[in-house]
Coordinates of C-alpha atoms in Angstrom, one line a residue:
X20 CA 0.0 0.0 0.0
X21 CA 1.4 3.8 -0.4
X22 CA 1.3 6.5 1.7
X23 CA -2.1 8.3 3.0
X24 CA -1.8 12.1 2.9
X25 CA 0.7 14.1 0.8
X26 CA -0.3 17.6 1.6
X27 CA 2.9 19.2 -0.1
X28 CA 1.3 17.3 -3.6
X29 CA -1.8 20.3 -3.0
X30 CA 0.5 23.3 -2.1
X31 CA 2.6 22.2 -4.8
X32 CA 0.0 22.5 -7.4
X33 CA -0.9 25.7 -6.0
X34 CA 2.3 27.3 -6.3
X35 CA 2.9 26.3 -9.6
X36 CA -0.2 28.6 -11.1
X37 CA 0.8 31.1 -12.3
X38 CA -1.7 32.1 -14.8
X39 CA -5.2 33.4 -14.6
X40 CA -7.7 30.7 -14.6
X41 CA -11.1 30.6 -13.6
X42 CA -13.5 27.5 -12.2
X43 CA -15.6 25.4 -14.0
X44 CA -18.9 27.1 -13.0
X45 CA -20.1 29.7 -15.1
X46 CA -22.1 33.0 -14.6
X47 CA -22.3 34.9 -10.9
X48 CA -20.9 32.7 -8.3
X49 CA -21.1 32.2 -4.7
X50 CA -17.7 31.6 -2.6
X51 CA -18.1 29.7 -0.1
X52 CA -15.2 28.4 2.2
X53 CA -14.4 24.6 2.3
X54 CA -15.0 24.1 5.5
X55 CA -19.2 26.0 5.5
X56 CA -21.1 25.9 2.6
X57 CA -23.6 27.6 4.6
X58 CA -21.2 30.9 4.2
X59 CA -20.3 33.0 1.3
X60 CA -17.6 35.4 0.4
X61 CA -19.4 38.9 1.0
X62 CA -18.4 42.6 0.2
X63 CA -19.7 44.8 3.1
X64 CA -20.8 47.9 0.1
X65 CA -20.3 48.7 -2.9
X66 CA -18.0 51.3 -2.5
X67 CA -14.0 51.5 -2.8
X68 CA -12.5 49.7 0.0
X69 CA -14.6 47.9 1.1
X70 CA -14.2 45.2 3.3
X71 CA -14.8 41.4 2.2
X72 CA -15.9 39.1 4.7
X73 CA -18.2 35.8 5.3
X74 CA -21.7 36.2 5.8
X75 CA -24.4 33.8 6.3
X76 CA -25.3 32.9 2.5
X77 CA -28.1 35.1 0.9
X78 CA -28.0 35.2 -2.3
X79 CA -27.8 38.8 -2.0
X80 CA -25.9 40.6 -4.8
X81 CA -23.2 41.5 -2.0
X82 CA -22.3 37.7 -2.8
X83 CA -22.5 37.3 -6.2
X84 CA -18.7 36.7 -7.6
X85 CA -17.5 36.7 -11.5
X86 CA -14.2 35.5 -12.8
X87 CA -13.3 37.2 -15.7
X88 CA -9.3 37.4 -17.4
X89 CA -8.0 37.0 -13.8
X90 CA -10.1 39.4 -11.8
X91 CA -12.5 38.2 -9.5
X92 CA -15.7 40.9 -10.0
X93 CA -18.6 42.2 -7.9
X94 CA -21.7 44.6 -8.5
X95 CA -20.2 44.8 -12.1
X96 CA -17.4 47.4 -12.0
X97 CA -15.5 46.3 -8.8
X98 CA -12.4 43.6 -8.1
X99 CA -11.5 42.2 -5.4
X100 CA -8.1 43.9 -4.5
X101 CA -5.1 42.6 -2.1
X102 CA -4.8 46.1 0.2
X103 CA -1.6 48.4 -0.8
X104 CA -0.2 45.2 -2.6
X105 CA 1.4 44.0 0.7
X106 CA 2.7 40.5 0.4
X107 CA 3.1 40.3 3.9
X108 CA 0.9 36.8 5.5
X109 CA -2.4 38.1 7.1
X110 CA -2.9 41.5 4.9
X111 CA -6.7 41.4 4.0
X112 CA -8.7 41.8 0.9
X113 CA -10.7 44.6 0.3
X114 CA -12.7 45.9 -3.1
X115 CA -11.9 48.4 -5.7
X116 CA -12.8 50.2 -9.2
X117 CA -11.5 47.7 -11.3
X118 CA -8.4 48.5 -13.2
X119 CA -8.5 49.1 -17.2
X120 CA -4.3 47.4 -17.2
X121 CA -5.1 44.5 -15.1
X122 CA -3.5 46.1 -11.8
X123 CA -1.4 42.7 -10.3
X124 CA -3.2 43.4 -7.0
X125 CA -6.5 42.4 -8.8
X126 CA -5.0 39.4 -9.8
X127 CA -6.2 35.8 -9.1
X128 CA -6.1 32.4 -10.2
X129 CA -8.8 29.6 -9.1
X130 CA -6.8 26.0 -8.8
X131 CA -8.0 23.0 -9.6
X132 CA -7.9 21.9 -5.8
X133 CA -10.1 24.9 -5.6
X134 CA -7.7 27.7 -4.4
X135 CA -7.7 31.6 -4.6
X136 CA -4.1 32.0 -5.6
X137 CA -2.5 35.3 -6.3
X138 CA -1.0 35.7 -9.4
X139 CA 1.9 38.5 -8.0
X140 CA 2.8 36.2 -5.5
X141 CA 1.3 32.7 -6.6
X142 CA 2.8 31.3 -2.9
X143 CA 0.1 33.3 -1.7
X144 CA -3.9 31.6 -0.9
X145 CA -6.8 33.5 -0.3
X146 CA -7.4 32.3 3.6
X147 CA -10.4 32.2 6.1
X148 CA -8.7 34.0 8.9
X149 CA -8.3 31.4 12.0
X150 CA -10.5 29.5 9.9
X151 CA -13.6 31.4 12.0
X152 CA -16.7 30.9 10.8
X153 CA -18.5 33.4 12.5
X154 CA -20.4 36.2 10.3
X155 CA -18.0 39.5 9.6
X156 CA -15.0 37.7 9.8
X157 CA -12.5 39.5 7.3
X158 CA -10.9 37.2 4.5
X159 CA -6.8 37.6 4.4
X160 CA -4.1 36.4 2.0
X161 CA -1.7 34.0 3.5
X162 CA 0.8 31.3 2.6
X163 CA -0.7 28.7 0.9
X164 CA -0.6 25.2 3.0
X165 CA -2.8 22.9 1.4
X166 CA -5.2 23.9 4.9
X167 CA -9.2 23.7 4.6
X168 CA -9.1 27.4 5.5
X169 CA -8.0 27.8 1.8
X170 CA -10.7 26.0 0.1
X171 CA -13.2 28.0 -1.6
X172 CA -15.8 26.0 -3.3
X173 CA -18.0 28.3 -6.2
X174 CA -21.6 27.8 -6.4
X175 CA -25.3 28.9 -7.1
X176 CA -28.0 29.9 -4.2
X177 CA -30.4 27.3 -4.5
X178 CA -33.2 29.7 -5.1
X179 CA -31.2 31.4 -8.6
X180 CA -29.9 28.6 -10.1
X181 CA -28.5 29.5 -14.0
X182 CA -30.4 27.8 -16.7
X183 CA -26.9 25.9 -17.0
X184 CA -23.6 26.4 -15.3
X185 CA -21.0 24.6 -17.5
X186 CA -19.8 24.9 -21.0
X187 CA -21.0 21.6 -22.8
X188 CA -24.0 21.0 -20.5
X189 CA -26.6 19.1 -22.2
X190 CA -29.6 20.0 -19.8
X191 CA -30.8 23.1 -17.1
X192 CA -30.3 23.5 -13.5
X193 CA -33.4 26.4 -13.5
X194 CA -35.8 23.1 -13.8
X195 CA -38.6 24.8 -12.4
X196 CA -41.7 23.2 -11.8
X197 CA -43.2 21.0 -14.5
X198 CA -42.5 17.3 -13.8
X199 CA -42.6 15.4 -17.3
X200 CA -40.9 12.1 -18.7
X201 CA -38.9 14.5 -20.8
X202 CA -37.4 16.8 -18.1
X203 CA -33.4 17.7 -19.0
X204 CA -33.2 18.9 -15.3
X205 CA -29.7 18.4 -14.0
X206 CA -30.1 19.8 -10.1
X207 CA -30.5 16.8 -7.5
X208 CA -32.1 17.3 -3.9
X209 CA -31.1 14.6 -1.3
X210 CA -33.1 15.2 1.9
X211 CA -35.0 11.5 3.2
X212 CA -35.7 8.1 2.2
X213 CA -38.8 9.9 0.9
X214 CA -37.5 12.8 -0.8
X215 CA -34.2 12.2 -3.1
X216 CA -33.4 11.8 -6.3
X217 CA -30.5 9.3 -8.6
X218 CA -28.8 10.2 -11.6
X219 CA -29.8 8.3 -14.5
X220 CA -29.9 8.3 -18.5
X221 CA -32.2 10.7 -20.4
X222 CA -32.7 7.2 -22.7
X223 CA -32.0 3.8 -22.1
X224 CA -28.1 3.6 -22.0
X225 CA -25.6 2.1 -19.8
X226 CA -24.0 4.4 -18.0
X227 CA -20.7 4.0 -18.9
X228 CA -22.0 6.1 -22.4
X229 CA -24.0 8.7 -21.1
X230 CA -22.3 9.5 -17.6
X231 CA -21.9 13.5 -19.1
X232 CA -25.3 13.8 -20.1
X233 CA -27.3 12.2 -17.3
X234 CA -30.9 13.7 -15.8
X235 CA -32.6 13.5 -12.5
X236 CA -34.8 11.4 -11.8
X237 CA -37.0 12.4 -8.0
X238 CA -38.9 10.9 -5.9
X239 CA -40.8 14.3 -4.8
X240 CA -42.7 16.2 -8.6
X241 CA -42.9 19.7 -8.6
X242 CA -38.7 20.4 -9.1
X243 CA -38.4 20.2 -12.5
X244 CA -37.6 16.6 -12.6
X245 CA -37.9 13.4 -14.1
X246 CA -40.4 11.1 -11.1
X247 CA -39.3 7.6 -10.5
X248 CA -42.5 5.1 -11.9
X249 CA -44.1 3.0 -9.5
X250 CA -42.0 -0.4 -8.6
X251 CA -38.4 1.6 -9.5
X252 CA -37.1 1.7 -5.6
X253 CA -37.3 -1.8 -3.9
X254 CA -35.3 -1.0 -0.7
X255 CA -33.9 2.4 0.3
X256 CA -31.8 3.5 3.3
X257 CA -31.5 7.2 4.2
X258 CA -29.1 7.9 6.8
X259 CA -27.6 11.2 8.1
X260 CA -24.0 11.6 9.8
X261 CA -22.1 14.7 11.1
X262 CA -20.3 14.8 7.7
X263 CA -22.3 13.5 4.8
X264 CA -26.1 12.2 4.0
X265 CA -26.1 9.4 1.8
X266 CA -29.1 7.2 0.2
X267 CA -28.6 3.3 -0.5
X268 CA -30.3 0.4 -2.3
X269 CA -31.8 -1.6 -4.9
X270 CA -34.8 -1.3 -7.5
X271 CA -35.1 -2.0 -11.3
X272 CA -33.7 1.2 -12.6
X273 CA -34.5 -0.3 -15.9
X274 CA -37.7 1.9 -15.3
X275 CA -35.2 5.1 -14.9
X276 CA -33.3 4.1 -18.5
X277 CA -30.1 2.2 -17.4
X278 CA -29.8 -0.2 -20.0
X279 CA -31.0 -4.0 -18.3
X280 CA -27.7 -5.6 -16.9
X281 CA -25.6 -2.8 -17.0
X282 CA -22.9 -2.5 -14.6
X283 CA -23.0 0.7 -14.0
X284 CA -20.7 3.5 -13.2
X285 CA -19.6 6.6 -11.0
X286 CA -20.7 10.0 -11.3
X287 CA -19.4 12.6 -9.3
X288 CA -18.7 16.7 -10.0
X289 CA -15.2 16.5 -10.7
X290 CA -14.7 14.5 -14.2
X291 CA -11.4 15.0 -16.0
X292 CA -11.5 18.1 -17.8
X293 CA -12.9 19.8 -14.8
X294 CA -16.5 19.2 -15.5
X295 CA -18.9 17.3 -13.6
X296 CA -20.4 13.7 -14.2
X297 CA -22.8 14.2 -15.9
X298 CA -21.7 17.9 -16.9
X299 CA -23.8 20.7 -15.0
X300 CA -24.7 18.5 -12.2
X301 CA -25.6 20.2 -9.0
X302 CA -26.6 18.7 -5.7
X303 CA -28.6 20.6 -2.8
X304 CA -30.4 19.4 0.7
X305 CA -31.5 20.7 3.3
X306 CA -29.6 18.2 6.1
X307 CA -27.1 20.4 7.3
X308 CA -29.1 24.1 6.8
X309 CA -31.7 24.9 3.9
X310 CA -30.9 24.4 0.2
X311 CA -27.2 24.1 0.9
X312 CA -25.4 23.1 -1.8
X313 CA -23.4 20.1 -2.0
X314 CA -19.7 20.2 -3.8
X315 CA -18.3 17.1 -2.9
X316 CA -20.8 14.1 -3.9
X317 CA -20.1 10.3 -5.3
X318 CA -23.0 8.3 -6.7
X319 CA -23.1 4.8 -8.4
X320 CA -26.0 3.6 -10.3
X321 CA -26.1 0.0 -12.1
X322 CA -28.8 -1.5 -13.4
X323 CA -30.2 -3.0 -9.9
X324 CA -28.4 -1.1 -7.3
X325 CA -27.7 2.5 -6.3
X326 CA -25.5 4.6 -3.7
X327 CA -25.5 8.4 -3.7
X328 CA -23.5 10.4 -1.1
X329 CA -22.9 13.8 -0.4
X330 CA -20.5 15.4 2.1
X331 CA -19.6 18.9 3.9
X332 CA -16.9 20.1 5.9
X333 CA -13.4 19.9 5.8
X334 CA -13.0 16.0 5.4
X335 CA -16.1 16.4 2.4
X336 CA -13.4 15.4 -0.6
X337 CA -12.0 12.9 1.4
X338 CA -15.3 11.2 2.7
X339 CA -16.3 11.3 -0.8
X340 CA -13.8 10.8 -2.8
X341 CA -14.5 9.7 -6.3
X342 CA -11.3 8.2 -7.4
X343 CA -12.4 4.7 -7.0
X344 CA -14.8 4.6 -10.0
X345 CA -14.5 1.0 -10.8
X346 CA -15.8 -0.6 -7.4
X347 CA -18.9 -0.1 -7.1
X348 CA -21.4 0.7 -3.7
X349 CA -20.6 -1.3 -1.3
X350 CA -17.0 -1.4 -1.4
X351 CA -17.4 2.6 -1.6
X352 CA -20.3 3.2 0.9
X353 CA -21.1 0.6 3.1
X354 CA -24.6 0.7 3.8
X355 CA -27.8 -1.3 3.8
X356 CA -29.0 -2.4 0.7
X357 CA -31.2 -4.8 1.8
X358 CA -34.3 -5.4 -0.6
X359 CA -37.9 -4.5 1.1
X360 CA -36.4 -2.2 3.9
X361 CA -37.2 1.8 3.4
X362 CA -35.8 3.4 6.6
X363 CA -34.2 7.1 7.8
X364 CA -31.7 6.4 10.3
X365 CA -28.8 8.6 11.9
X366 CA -25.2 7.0 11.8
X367 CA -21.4 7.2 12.3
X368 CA -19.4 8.4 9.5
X369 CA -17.9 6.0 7.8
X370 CA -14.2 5.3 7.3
X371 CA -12.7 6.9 4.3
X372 CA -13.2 4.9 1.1
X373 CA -9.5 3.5 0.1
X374 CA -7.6 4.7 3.8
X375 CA -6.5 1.7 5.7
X376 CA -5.1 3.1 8.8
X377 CA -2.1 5.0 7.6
X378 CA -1.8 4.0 4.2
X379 CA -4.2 4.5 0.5
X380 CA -5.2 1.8 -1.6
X381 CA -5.0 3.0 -5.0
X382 CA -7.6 1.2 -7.7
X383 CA -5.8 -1.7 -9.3
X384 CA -3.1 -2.1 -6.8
X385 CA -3.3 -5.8 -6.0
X386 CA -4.2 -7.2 -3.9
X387 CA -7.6 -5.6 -3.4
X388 CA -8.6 -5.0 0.0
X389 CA -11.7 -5.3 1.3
X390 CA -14.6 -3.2 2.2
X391 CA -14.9 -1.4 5.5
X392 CA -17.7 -2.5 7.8
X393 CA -20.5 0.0 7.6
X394 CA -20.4 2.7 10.5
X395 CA -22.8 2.3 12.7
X396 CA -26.3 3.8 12.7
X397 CA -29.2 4.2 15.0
X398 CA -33.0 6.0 15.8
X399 CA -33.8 4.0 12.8
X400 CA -37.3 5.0 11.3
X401 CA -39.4 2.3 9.0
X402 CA -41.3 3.4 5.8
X403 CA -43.7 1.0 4.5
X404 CA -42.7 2.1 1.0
X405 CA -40.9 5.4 -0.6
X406 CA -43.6 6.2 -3.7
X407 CA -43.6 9.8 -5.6
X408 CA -45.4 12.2 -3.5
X409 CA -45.4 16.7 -4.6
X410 CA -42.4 18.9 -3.0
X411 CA -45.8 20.8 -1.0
X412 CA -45.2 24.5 -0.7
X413 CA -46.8 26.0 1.9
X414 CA -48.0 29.8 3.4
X415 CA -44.6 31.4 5.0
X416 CA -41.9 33.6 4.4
X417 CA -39.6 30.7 3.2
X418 CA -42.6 29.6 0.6
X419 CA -42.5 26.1 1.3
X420 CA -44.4 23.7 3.8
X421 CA -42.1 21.9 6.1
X422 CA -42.6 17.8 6.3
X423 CA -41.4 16.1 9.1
X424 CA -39.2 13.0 7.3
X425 CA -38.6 11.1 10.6
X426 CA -39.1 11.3 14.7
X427 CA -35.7 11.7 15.5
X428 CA -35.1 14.4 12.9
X429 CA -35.7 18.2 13.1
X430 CA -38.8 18.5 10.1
X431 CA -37.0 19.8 6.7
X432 CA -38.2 21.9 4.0
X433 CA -39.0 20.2 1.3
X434 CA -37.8 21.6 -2.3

């Protein structure tokens, strides 16, 4: 087996950009750090030096980021700006007029490992100071360490999604409303047993030849999607932890066009060129606060079995790494996936696909180990059966009606 962790391998790549380059996402962006998707990169006015700090996500134009030929923009005429220039760990970032002769203290470049690096000093990350969450908190510059402080993960408020938010996307994320057999909606909800929803062919196909073009296909009408057909889901386990939910079991996804006896495959939003699988795909729930979107996800679907996960936090891309593409659900997510059982349960998190106390398993490294036993779970809640039900709205401020999914849970929005 080889070693676990190489941090250096992520500062490296890093430090080595030093060219503008912008994220995969498209349009107005939210920034939200690695470590709470639930807060977003915020400007405090739209005036010249003004301060930029995380806020509670609103979708409020405050929040709303662009990336165009290296500068990161806001309300349309202002960049965000590294104060005097100083290259000195701990200087914080501020807004300004952007320049017309691409001023270097307006220069960034978004990594692949989903870093703010500074093009005049590319040793330097954009940072969550202390790594404090709390509201107001003023972003800084300092030496990129391969830390979760330094992850910034782009997004969409899940109440202004884009009608698509990356180049070659074959479908919409703005699904709206309409349910229908044709829908091309490529935004996913994972909240219950009840209310989720798998990634799946748009026509029968394995899904080794249409993993880039997948749809959704929900359990709850009213978002846009695809519905699962009567008889698709034959056993389904829900279960929360601190760090991920994740939905497992079996059906005849025939129903859903996988092509009968297929395999099956891994999607995820991180394919090769940068693009998800399939490409546009966004996940939200409403698990760890409402409509929060999730950046790090896995999800297998064959033709008779199905595993979705999706993770927050700092240990999100290591709790759902995606790297092991050709082993299937249980070896990746250890679960229940017993036939006839539809439960929500709470649970342990389970140990990292692939880590074996201090070492990795890389895919095709033999031998192959095996599977980790599945984390424990608990306050287990029976369904008779999960069946397509609407995503109710209901009369309040937030629009929609609130359905309890289980006893031991706090009721959820449904969306």
């Amino acid at each position: 087996m080889n070693n676990l962790f190489s941090l250096s391998s992520a500062v490296l790549l890093a430090a080595t950009v030093v060219s503008a380059q912008g994220p995969s996402y498209r349009g107005e962006l939210l920034l939200e750090p690695g470590i709470n998707s639930g807060k977003c990169m915020t400007a405090s006015s739209n005036s010249d030096g003004a301060t930029v700090t995380i806020q509670s996500c609103t979708g409020a134009t405050s929040q709303k980021w662009s990336f165009s030929g290296g500068s990161v923009k806001i309300f349309g005429d202002k960049c965000l700006d590294v104060t005097d220039g100083s290259t000195a760990d701990g200087v914080k970032l501020q807004i300004l007029t952007c320049s017309t002769n691409n001023n270097p203290n307006q220069q960034f470049s978004y990594s692949r490992d989903f870093r703010l690096i500074w093009i005049a000093d590319n040793s330097k990350c954009m940072d969550l100071t202390n790594g404090n969450q709390s509201d107001g908190n003023r972003i800084q510059l300092w030496q990129c360490n391969g830390s979760a402080n330094q992850i910034w993960n782009t997004g969409y408020y899940y109440t202004d999604l884009p009608n698509t938010c990356e180049d070659g996307q074959s479908g919409t994320n703005n699904c709206g409303t309409a349910s229908s057999d044709s829908a091309q909606c490529q935004t996913a909800w994972i909240n219950s047993a009840e209310d989720f929803c798998l990634w799946a062919p748009p026509t029968v196909a394995t899904i080794g030849d249409s993993e880039r073009i997948e749809v959704a296909y929900c359990t709850k009408s009213g978002r846009g999607a695809r519905t699962m057909p009567d008889g698709t889901l034959q056993g389904v386990h829900f279960v929360k932890t601190p760090d991920y939910v994740q939905v497992t079991g079996v059906g005849d996804f025939t129903k859903i066009n996988v092509a009968a006896g297929d395999a099956g495959g891994e999607l995820d939003p991180h394919g090769a060129d940068g693009n998800g699988n399939p490409i546009g795909g966004l996940v939200y729930g409403n698990s760890f606060g409402t409509g929060q979107q999730y950046h790090e996800w896995t999800s297998f679907i064959s033709s008779n079995e199905f595993c979705f996960r999706a993770c927050v936090g700092a240990r999100a891309a290591t709790l759902c790494n995606h790297i092991y593409d050709e082993m299937g659900c249980y070896w990746n997510m250890p679960a229940n996936y017993d036939s006839g059982v539809f439960e929500n349960c709470d649970g342990e998190d389970d140990q990292p696909m692939g880590v074996y106390g201090t070492s990795t398993w890389y895919q095709g490294v033999s031998p192959t180990p095996t599977p980790h036993p599945a984390a424990p779970s608990s306050n287990c809640v029976p369904l008779s059966t999960v069946s397509v039900t609407p995503a109710r709205k209901r009369r309040s401020s937030s629009g929609f009606e609130k359905v309890a999914r289980a006893a031991f849970a706090e009721p959820t929005p449904m969306f």
